[in-house]
mmCIF file of C-alpha atoms in Angstrom:
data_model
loop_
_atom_site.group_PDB
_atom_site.id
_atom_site.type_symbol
_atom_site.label_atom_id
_atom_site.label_comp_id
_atom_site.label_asym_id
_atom_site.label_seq_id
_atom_site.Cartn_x
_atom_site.Cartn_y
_atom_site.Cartn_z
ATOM 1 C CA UNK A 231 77.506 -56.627 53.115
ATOM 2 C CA UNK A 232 74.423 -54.965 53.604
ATOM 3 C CA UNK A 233 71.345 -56.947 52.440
ATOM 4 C CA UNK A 234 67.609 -57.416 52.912
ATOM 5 C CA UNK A 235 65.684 -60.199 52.171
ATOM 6 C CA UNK A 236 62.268 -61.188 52.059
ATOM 7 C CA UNK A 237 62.288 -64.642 50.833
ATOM 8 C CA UNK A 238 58.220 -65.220 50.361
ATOM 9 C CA UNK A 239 57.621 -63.333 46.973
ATOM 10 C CA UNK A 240 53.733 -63.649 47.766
ATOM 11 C CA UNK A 241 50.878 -64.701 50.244
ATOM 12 C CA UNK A 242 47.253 -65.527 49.649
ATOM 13 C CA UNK A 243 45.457 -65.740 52.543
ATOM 14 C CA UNK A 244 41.138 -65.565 52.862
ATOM 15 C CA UNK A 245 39.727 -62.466 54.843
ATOM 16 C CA UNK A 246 40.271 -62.418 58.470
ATOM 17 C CA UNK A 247 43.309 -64.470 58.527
ATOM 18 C CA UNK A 248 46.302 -63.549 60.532
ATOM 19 C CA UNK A 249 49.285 -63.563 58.297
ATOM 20 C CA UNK A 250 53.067 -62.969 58.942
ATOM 21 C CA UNK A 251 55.582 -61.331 56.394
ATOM 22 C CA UNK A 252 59.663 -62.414 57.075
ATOM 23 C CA UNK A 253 62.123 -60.127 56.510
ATOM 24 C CA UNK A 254 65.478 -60.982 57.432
ATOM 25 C CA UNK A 255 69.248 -58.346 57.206
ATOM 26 C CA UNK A 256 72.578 -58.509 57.032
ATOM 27 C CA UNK A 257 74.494 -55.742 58.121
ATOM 28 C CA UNK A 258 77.505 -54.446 60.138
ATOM 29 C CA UNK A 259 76.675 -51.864 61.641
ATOM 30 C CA UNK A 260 75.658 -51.470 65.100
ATOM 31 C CA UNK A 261 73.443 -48.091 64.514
ATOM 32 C CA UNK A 262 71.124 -48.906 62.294
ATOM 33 C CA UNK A 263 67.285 -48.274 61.395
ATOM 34 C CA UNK A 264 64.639 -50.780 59.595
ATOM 35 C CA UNK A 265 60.964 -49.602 58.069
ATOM 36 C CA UNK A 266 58.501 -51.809 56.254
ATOM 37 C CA UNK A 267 56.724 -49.496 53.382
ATOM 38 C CA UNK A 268 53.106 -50.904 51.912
ATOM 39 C CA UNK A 269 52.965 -50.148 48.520
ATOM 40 C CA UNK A 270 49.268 -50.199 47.444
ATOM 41 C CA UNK A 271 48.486 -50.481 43.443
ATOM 42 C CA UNK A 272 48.331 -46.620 43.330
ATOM 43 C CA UNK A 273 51.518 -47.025 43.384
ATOM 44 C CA UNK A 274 53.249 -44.712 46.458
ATOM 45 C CA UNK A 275 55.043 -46.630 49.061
ATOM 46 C CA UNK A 276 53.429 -45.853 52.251
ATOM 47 C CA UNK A 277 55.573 -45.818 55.633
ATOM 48 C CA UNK A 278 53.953 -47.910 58.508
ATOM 49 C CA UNK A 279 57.404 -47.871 60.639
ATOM 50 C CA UNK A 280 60.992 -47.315 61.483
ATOM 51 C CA UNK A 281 62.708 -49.187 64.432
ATOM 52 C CA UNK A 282 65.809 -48.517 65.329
ATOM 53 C CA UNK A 283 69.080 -51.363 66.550
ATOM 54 C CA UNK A 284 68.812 -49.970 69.650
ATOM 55 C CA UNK A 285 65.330 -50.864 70.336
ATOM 56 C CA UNK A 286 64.309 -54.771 70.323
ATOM 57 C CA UNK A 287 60.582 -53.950 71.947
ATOM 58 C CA UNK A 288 58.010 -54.957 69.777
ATOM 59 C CA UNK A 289 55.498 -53.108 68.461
ATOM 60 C CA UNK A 290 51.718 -53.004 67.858
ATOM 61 C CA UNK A 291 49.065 -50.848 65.887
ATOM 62 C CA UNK A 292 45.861 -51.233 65.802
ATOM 63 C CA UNK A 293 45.542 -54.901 63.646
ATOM 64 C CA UNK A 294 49.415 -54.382 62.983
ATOM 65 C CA UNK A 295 52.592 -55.807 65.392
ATOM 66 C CA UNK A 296 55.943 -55.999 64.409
ATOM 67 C CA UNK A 297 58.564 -58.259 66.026
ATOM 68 C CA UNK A 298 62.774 -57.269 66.079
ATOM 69 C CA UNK A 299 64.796 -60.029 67.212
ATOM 70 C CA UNK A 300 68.655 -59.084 66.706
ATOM 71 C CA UNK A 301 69.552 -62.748 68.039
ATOM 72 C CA UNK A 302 68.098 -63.638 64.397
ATOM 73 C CA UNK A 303 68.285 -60.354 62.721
ATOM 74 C CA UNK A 304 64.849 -60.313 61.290
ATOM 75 C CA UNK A 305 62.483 -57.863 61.408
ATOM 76 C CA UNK A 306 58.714 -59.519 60.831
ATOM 77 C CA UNK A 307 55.464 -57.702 60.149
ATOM 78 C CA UNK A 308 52.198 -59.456 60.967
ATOM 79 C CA UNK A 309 48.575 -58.369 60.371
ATOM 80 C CA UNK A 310 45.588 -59.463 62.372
ATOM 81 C CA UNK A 311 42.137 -60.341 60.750
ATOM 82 C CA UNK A 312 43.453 -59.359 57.838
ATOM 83 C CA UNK A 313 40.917 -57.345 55.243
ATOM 84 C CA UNK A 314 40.815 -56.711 51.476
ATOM 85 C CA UNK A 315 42.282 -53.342 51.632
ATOM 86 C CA UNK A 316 45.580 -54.910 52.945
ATOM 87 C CA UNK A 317 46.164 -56.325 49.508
ATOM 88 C CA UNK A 318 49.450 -54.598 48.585
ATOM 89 C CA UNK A 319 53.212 -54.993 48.057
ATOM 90 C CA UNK A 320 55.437 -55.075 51.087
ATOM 91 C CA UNK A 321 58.492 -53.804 51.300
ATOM 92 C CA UNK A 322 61.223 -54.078 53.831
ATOM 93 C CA UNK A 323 64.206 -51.437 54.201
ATOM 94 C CA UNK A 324 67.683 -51.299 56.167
ATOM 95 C CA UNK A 325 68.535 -48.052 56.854
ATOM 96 C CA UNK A 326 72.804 -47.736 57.707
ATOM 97 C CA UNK A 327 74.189 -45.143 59.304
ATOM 98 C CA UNK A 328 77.749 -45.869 57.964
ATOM 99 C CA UNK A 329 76.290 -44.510 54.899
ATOM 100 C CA UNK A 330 73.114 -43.252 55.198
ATOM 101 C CA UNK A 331 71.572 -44.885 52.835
ATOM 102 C CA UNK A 332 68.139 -47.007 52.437
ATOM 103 C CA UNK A 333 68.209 -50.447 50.822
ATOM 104 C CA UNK A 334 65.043 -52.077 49.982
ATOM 105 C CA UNK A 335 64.128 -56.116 50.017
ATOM 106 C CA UNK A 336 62.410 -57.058 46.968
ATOM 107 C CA UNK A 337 58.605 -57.272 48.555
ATOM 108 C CA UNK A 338 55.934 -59.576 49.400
ATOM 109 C CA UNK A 339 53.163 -59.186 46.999
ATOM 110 C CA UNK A 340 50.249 -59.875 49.416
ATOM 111 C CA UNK A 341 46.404 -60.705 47.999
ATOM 112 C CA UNK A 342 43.230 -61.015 51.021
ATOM 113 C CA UNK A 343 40.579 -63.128 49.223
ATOM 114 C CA UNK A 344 37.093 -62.259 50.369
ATOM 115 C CA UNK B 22 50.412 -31.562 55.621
ATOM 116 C CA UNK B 23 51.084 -31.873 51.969
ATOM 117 C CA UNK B 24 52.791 -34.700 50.708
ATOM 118 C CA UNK B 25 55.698 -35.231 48.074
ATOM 119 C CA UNK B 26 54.479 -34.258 44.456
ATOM 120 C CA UNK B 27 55.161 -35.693 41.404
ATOM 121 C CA UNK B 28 54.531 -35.050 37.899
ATOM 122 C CA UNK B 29 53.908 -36.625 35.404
ATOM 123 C CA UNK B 30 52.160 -39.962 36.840
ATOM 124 C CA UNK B 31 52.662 -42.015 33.586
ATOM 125 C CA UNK B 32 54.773 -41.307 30.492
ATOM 126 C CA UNK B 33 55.414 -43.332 27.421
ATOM 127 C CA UNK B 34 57.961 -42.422 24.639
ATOM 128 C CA UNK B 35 60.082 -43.841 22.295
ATOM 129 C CA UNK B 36 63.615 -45.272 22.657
ATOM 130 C CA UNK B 37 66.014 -42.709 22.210
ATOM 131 C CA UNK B 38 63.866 -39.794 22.854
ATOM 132 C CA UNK B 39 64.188 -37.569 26.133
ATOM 133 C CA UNK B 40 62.161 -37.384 29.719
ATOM 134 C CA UNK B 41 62.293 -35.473 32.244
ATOM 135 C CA UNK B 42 60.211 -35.702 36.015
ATOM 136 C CA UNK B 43 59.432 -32.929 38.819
ATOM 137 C CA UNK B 44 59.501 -33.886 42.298
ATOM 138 C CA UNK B 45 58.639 -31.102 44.854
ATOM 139 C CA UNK B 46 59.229 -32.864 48.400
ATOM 140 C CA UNK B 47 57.736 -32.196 51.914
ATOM 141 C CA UNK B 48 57.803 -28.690 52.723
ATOM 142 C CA UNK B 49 61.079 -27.663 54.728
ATOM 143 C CA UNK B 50 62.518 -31.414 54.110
ATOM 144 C CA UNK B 51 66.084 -30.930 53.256
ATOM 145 C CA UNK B 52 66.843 -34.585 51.686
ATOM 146 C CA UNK B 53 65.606 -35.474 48.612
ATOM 147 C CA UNK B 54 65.710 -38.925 46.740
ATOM 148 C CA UNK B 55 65.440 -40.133 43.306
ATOM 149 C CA UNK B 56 64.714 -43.941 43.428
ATOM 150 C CA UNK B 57 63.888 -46.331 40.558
ATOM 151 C CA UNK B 58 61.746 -49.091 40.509
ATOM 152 C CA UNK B 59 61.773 -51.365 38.147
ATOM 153 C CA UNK B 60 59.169 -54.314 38.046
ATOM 154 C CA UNK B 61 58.778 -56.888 40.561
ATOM 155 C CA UNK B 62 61.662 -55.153 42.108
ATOM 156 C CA UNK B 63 62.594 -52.809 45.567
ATOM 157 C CA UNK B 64 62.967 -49.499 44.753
ATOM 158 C CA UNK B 65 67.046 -48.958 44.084
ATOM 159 C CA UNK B 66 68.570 -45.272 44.878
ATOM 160 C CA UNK B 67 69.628 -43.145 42.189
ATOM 161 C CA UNK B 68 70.965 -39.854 43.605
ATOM 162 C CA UNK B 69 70.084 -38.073 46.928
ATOM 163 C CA UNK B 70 70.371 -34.632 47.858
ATOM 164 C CA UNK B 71 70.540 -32.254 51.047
ATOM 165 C CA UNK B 72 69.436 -29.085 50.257
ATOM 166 C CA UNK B 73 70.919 -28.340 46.437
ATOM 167 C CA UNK B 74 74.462 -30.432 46.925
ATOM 168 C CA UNK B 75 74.749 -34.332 46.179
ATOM 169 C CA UNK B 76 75.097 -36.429 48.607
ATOM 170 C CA UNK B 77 75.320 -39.811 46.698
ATOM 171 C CA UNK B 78 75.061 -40.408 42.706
ATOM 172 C CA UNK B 79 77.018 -43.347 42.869
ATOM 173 C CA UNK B 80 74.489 -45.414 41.137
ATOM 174 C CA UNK B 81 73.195 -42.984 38.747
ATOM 175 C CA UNK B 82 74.302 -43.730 34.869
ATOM 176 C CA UNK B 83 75.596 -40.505 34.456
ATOM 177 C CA UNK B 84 75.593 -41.362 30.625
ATOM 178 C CA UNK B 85 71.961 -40.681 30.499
ATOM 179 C CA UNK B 86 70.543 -39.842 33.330
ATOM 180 C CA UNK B 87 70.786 -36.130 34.953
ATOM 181 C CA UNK B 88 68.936 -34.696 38.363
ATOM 182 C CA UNK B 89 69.536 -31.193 40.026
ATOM 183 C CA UNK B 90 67.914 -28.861 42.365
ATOM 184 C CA UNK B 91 68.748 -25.554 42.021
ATOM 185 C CA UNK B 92 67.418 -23.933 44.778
ATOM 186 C CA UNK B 93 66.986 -26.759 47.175
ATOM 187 C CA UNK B 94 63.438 -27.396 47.075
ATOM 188 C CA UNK B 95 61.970 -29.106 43.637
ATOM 189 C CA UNK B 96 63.864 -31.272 41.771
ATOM 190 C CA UNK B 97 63.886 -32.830 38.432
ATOM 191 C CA UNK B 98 65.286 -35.996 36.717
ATOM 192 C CA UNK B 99 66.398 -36.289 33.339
ATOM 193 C CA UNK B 100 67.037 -39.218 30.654
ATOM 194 C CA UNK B 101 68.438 -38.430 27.806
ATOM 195 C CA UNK B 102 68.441 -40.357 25.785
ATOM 196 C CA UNK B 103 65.991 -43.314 26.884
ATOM 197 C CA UNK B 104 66.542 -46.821 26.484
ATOM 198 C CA UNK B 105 64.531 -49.703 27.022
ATOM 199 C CA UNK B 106 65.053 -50.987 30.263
ATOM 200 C CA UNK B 107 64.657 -47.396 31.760
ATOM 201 C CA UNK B 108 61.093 -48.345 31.883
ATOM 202 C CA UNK B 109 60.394 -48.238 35.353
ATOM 203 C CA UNK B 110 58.517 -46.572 37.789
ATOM 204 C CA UNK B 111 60.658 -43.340 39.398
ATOM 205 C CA UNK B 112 60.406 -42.660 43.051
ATOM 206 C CA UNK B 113 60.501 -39.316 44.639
ATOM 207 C CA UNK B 114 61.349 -39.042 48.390
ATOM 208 C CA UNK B 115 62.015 -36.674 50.932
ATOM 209 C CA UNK B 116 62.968 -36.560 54.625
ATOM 210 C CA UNK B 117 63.605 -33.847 57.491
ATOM 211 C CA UNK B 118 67.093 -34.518 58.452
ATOM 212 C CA UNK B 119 67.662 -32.106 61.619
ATOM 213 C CA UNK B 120 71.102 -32.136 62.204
ATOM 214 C CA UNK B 121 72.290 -34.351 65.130
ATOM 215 C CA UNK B 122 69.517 -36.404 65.576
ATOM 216 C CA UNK B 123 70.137 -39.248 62.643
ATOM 217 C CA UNK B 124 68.435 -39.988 59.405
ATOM 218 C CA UNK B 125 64.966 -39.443 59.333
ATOM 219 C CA UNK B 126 62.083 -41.431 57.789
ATOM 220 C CA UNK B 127 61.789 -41.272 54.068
ATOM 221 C CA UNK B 128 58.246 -40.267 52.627
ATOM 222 C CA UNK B 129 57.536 -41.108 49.176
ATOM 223 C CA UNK B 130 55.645 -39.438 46.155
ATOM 224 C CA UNK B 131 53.191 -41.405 43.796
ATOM 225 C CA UNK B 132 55.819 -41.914 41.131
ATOM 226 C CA UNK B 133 56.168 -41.779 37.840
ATOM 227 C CA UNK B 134 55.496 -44.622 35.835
ATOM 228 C CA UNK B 135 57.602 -44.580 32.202
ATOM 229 C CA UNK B 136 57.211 -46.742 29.507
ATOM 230 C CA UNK B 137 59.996 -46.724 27.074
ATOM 231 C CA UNK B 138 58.484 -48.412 23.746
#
């Protein structure tokens, strides 16, 4: 089965925290592709990156880092000094090649308190 | 670069009654997406196309709900007629897709948030 799943629903965390959103998939494919999406109130689901199975190295941008680990199949997203204008859903998504098709987790709804 | 379009943002109407929503995608993108989201929810496909042929309607309810795109560029989805838990919010997405070199990175629209009263 193919499955996302982002098992904290929301975070609160003051301004300047650092703060980590899980995402965790199920999948059997070996070519595969995961993205996490920010979804501000405005509504349109914003792409901040794709990874692909091939490639464990972890990433960073700017106050953003993401960490692959296929040992535990998650895929986890974690902002730095967080700020106000990082309040927003996140979304996870499993891309599989068997099928080419996009499956989304059901989002962390994240709120930075000033 | 332009981004997807969508139109109308927000529409409310009456159970029963008809919709329909325009997506125009990323210029030169030949895969287009239809997703909807309904509250508190990941968005969930409905139909995907490259270029003017489907590619997966599997979980759209045909019963209703209608998409095409005629000439491969804009699209539009249709519900006729509505029902109550169609409120949602309905993606738009597009992506490149350059033959041999995998599925490409899906960029959404703003939606198109419908409130079926």
């Amino acid at each position: 089965a193919q499955k996302v799943t982002q098992a904290q629903t929301e975070i609160s965390v003051v301004e300047k925290e650092d703060v980590t959103l899980d995402c965790v998939y199920e999948t059997r494919d070996t070519t595969y592709y995961l993205f996490w999406y920010k979804q501000p109130p405005s509504g349109e689901l914003v792409f901040l990156i794709r990874r692909n199975s091939f490639d464990e190295q972890n990433e960073i941008s700017g106050r953003y880092s993401w960490n692959f680990q296929k040992s535990t199949s998650s895929f986890n997203f974690t902002i730095t000094a967080s700020q106000v204008v990082d309040s927003a859903v996140y979304f996870c998504a499993l891309l599989y090649s068997s099928a080419s098709k996009i499956i989304f987790g059901s989002g962390t709804r994240l709120s930075i308190r000033p | 670069e332009a981004g997807v379009a969508q139109s109308p943002r927000y529409k409310i109407i009456e159970k029963r009654q008809s919709v329909a929503f325009w997506c125009n995608p990323i210029s030169g993108h030949a895969t287009l997406y239809w997703y909807q989201q309904i509250l508190g929810q990941g968005p969930k496909l409905l139909i995907q196309f490259q270029n003017n042929g489907v590619v997966d309607d599997s979980q759209l309810p045909k019963d209703r709900f209608s998409a095409e795109r005629l000439k491969g560029v804009d699209s539009t989805l249709k519900i006729q007629p509505a029902k109550l838990e169609d409120s949602a919010v309905y993606l738009c997405a597009s992506s490149l897709d350059i033959p041999g070199r995998g599925t490409d990175t899906q960029y959404f629209g703003p939606g198109t948030r419908l409130t079926v009263l």
